[in-house]
Short mmCIF file of C-alpha atoms and ligand atoms in Angstrom, two decimals:
data_model
loop_
_atom_site.label_atom_id
_atom_site.label_comp_id
_atom_site.label_asym_id
_atom_site.label_seq_id
_atom_site.Cartn_x
_atom_site.Cartn_y
_atom_site.Cartn_z
CA UNK R 21 172.92 -125.76 -61.03
CA UNK R 22 173.83 -129.40 -60.61
CA UNK R 23 175.63 -130.15 -57.36
CA UNK R 24 178.71 -132.40 -57.72
CA UNK R 25 178.50 -135.61 -55.75
CA UNK R 26 181.39 -136.03 -53.32
CA UNK R 27 182.47 -139.10 -51.33
CA UNK R 28 182.45 -139.64 -47.55
CA UNK R 29 185.74 -140.82 -46.06
CA UNK R 30 186.33 -142.43 -42.66
CA UNK R 31 189.74 -141.96 -41.01
CA UNK R 32 190.10 -144.36 -38.11
CA UNK R 33 192.79 -146.01 -35.99
CA UNK R 34 194.25 -145.96 -32.47
CA UNK R 35 194.51 -142.54 -30.77
CA UNK R 36 197.78 -140.85 -31.81
CA UNK R 37 198.18 -142.45 -35.25
CA UNK R 38 197.63 -139.11 -37.01
CA UNK R 39 193.95 -139.01 -38.03
CA UNK R 40 193.49 -135.35 -37.09
CA UNK R 41 196.69 -134.24 -38.79
CA UNK R 42 195.78 -136.05 -42.00
CA UNK R 43 192.08 -135.14 -41.89
CA UNK R 44 192.58 -131.40 -41.43
CA UNK R 45 195.21 -131.17 -44.17
CA UNK R 46 193.12 -133.29 -46.50
CA UNK R 47 190.17 -130.97 -45.90
CA UNK R 48 192.34 -127.94 -46.77
CA UNK R 49 193.54 -129.54 -49.99
CA UNK R 50 190.26 -131.00 -51.23
CA UNK R 51 187.55 -128.75 -49.80
CA UNK R 52 185.83 -131.72 -48.16
CA UNK R 53 184.46 -131.06 -44.66
CA UNK R 54 186.47 -132.43 -41.71
CA UNK R 55 184.53 -133.70 -38.68
CA UNK R 56 186.24 -134.82 -35.47
CA UNK R 57 183.74 -136.99 -33.59
CA UNK R 58 185.37 -136.29 -30.20
CA UNK R 59 185.05 -132.53 -30.74
CA UNK R 60 181.51 -132.83 -32.08
CA UNK R 61 180.49 -134.79 -28.99
CA UNK R 62 182.09 -132.23 -26.68
CA UNK R 63 180.39 -129.31 -28.40
CA UNK R 64 176.97 -130.96 -28.40
CA UNK R 65 177.42 -132.82 -25.10
CA UNK R 66 176.64 -136.06 -26.95
CA UNK R 67 177.62 -138.23 -23.99
CA UNK R 68 175.85 -140.94 -22.10
CA UNK R 69 177.47 -141.68 -18.78
CA UNK R 70 181.06 -141.62 -17.49
CA UNK R 71 183.77 -144.26 -17.78
CA UNK R 72 185.29 -144.53 -14.29
CA UNK R 73 188.21 -146.70 -15.43
CA UNK R 74 189.44 -144.26 -18.08
CA UNK R 75 188.02 -141.14 -16.41
CA UNK R 76 186.29 -139.93 -19.55
CA UNK R 77 182.72 -139.40 -20.74
CA UNK R 78 181.11 -142.18 -22.79
CA UNK R 79 180.06 -141.28 -26.33
CA UNK R 80 176.32 -141.38 -27.03
CA UNK R 81 176.71 -143.19 -30.34
CA UNK R 82 173.04 -142.97 -31.37
CA UNK R 83 172.94 -139.22 -30.89
CA UNK R 84 176.20 -138.80 -32.82
CA UNK R 85 174.70 -140.75 -35.73
CA UNK R 86 171.46 -138.72 -35.63
CA UNK R 87 173.42 -135.47 -35.48
CA UNK R 88 175.45 -136.30 -38.62
CA UNK R 89 172.92 -138.14 -40.79
CA UNK R 90 171.83 -135.15 -42.95
CA UNK R 91 175.39 -133.96 -43.61
CA UNK R 92 176.52 -137.48 -44.46
CA UNK R 93 173.72 -137.83 -46.99
CA UNK R 94 174.96 -134.65 -48.72
CA UNK R 95 178.43 -136.23 -49.04
CA UNK R 96 181.89 -134.69 -48.99
CA UNK R 97 182.66 -135.53 -45.37
CA UNK R 98 185.92 -136.63 -43.73
CA UNK R 99 185.09 -138.29 -40.40
CA UNK R 100 187.81 -138.83 -37.75
CA UNK R 101 187.29 -141.23 -34.85
CA UNK R 102 189.17 -143.98 -33.01
CA UNK R 103 186.26 -146.38 -33.43
CA UNK R 104 184.22 -147.27 -36.46
CA UNK R 105 181.63 -149.98 -35.80
CA UNK R 106 178.68 -147.80 -34.74
CA UNK R 107 178.48 -145.66 -37.89
CA UNK R 108 175.98 -146.82 -40.51
CA UNK R 109 177.95 -148.85 -43.07
CA UNK R 110 176.19 -147.02 -45.93
CA UNK R 111 177.75 -143.67 -44.87
CA UNK R 112 181.25 -144.35 -46.16
CA UNK R 113 182.65 -144.87 -49.64
CA UNK R 114 186.13 -145.67 -48.29
CA UNK R 115 187.71 -146.38 -44.90
CA UNK R 116 191.35 -145.68 -44.02
CA UNK R 117 192.91 -147.27 -40.94
CA UNK R 118 196.08 -145.36 -40.03
CA UNK R 119 198.92 -147.44 -38.57
CA UNK R 120 201.94 -146.36 -36.53
CA UNK R 121 204.91 -148.39 -35.25
CA UNK R 122 204.73 -149.14 -31.52
CA UNK R 123 207.70 -147.12 -30.27
CA UNK R 124 206.67 -144.17 -32.36
CA UNK R 125 203.08 -144.32 -31.07
CA UNK R 126 204.27 -144.75 -27.48
CA UNK R 127 206.33 -141.56 -27.77
CA UNK R 128 203.47 -139.58 -29.34
CA UNK R 129 200.99 -140.63 -26.65
CA UNK R 130 203.49 -139.97 -23.87
CA UNK R 131 204.08 -136.45 -25.12
CA UNK R 132 200.29 -136.03 -25.26
CA UNK R 133 200.38 -136.67 -21.52
CA UNK R 134 199.11 -140.26 -21.49
CA UNK R 135 200.56 -142.38 -18.67
CA UNK R 136 200.08 -145.77 -17.00
CA UNK R 137 197.19 -147.96 -18.06
CA UNK R 138 195.80 -145.48 -20.58
CA UNK R 139 199.17 -145.34 -22.36
CA UNK R 140 199.65 -149.12 -22.27
CA UNK R 141 196.12 -149.93 -23.41
CA UNK R 142 196.36 -147.61 -26.38
CA UNK R 143 199.72 -149.01 -27.50
CA UNK R 144 198.29 -152.53 -27.11
CA UNK R 145 195.27 -151.53 -29.18
CA UNK R 146 197.71 -150.76 -32.00
CA UNK R 147 199.78 -153.94 -31.48
CA UNK R 148 196.65 -156.12 -31.61
CA UNK R 149 195.39 -154.12 -34.63
CA UNK R 150 192.06 -153.83 -32.85
CA UNK R 151 190.70 -150.98 -34.97
CA UNK R 152 191.75 -152.60 -38.24
CA UNK R 153 189.84 -155.74 -37.28
CA UNK R 154 186.85 -153.67 -36.18
CA UNK R 155 186.87 -151.93 -39.59
CA UNK R 156 187.15 -155.23 -41.49
CA UNK R 157 184.12 -156.52 -39.58
CA UNK R 158 182.03 -153.39 -40.03
CA UNK R 159 182.70 -152.58 -43.71
CA UNK R 160 183.23 -154.42 -46.97
CA UNK R 161 186.84 -155.57 -46.94
CA UNK R 162 187.52 -154.02 -50.34
CA UNK R 163 186.84 -150.50 -49.09
CA UNK R 164 189.11 -150.81 -46.00
CA UNK R 165 192.73 -149.71 -46.48
CA UNK R 166 195.62 -149.48 -44.03
CA UNK R 167 197.92 -146.47 -44.31
CA UNK R 168 201.35 -146.24 -42.67
CA UNK R 169 201.54 -143.05 -40.56
CA UNK R 170 205.04 -142.89 -39.11
CA UNK R 171 206.73 -139.83 -40.56
CA UNK R 172 206.13 -136.72 -42.68
CA UNK R 173 206.81 -138.68 -45.89
CA UNK R 174 203.98 -141.07 -45.02
CA UNK R 175 201.70 -138.09 -44.38
CA UNK R 176 202.53 -136.54 -47.77
CA UNK R 177 202.06 -139.86 -49.59
CA UNK R 178 198.71 -140.43 -47.87
CA UNK R 179 197.52 -136.93 -48.74
CA UNK R 180 198.43 -137.42 -52.39
CA UNK R 181 196.89 -140.89 -52.65
CA UNK R 182 193.62 -139.89 -51.00
CA UNK R 183 193.36 -136.66 -53.03
CA UNK R 184 193.80 -138.68 -56.23
CA UNK R 185 191.22 -141.21 -55.08
CA UNK R 186 188.71 -138.38 -54.41
CA UNK R 187 189.33 -136.88 -57.85
CA UNK R 188 188.78 -140.24 -59.54
CA UNK R 189 185.65 -140.95 -57.47
CA UNK R 190 184.16 -137.63 -58.54
CA UNK R 191 184.87 -138.36 -62.21
CA UNK R 192 183.26 -141.77 -61.90
CA UNK R 193 180.19 -140.56 -60.00
CA UNK R 194 179.24 -137.28 -61.68
P1 DAT Q 212 195.04 -138.75 -33.84
O1 DAT Q 212 194.10 -137.74 -34.40
O2 DAT Q 212 194.98 -140.06 -34.56
O3 DAT Q 212 194.92 -138.93 -32.35
P2 DAT Q 212 197.08 -136.72 -34.31
O4 DAT Q 212 196.82 -136.26 -35.69
O5 DAT Q 212 196.60 -135.85 -33.19
O6 DAT Q 212 196.53 -138.21 -34.09
O7 DAT Q 212 198.65 -136.96 -34.21
C1 DAT Q 212 199.28 -137.34 -32.99
C2 DAT Q 212 200.68 -136.74 -32.95
O8 DAT Q 212 201.49 -137.34 -33.94
C3 DAT Q 212 200.72 -135.25 -33.23
O9 DAT Q 212 201.72 -134.70 -32.39
C4 DAT Q 212 201.14 -135.13 -34.67
C5 DAT Q 212 201.98 -136.37 -34.86
N1 DAT Q 212 201.85 -136.96 -36.22
C6 DAT Q 212 200.72 -137.26 -36.88
N2 DAT Q 212 200.96 -137.79 -38.08
C7 DAT Q 212 202.31 -137.84 -38.19
C8 DAT Q 212 203.21 -138.30 -39.21
N3 DAT Q 212 202.78 -138.84 -40.37
N4 DAT Q 212 204.53 -138.18 -38.99
C9 DAT Q 212 204.98 -137.65 -37.83
N5 DAT Q 212 204.20 -137.20 -36.83
C10 DAT Q 212 202.88 -137.30 -37.01
#
């Protein structure tokens, strides 16, 4: 039996833009495997130190990369993380940077329980399009795409567009 080749997709962007929501639904619809890097790190204790300012553990990026390498080589992975510059560039066939309007993002993060500096810094991260710039530096510009992620219509459109892209990629590569 010949195994179909499937693409690896990176979903990135500021916390709260909707990566998890999109990634899980996309996985349901396409059969690709969804991986949340934050969860993976928690399960495997892939941390290296503690960030006093933000009161959170610091990701051990090298161990995360080692942990995922084999699965990434098999393909068919949807990776969700709010950073993107430490993954090997060769892992991903396409990179989506989700974007949310400031007020909308503020409200989402506030209802997630973010307050003070953590809330402000994350909203600023979105205003300064920090993750988009990080993605444009780390990957070929032509594979980096911004997706609006403000309302359920955006979510549906994104799901349809990415599903179609996956289908086309599989036709072209098998
Ligand atoms: P992330 O994984 O980027 O941190 P999330 O998927 O957990 O984000 O979503 C954060 C919150 O926003 C959550 O309550 C679901 C909501 N949300 C996500 N995408 C949305 C969309 N397109 N329209 C409306 N709400 C959305």
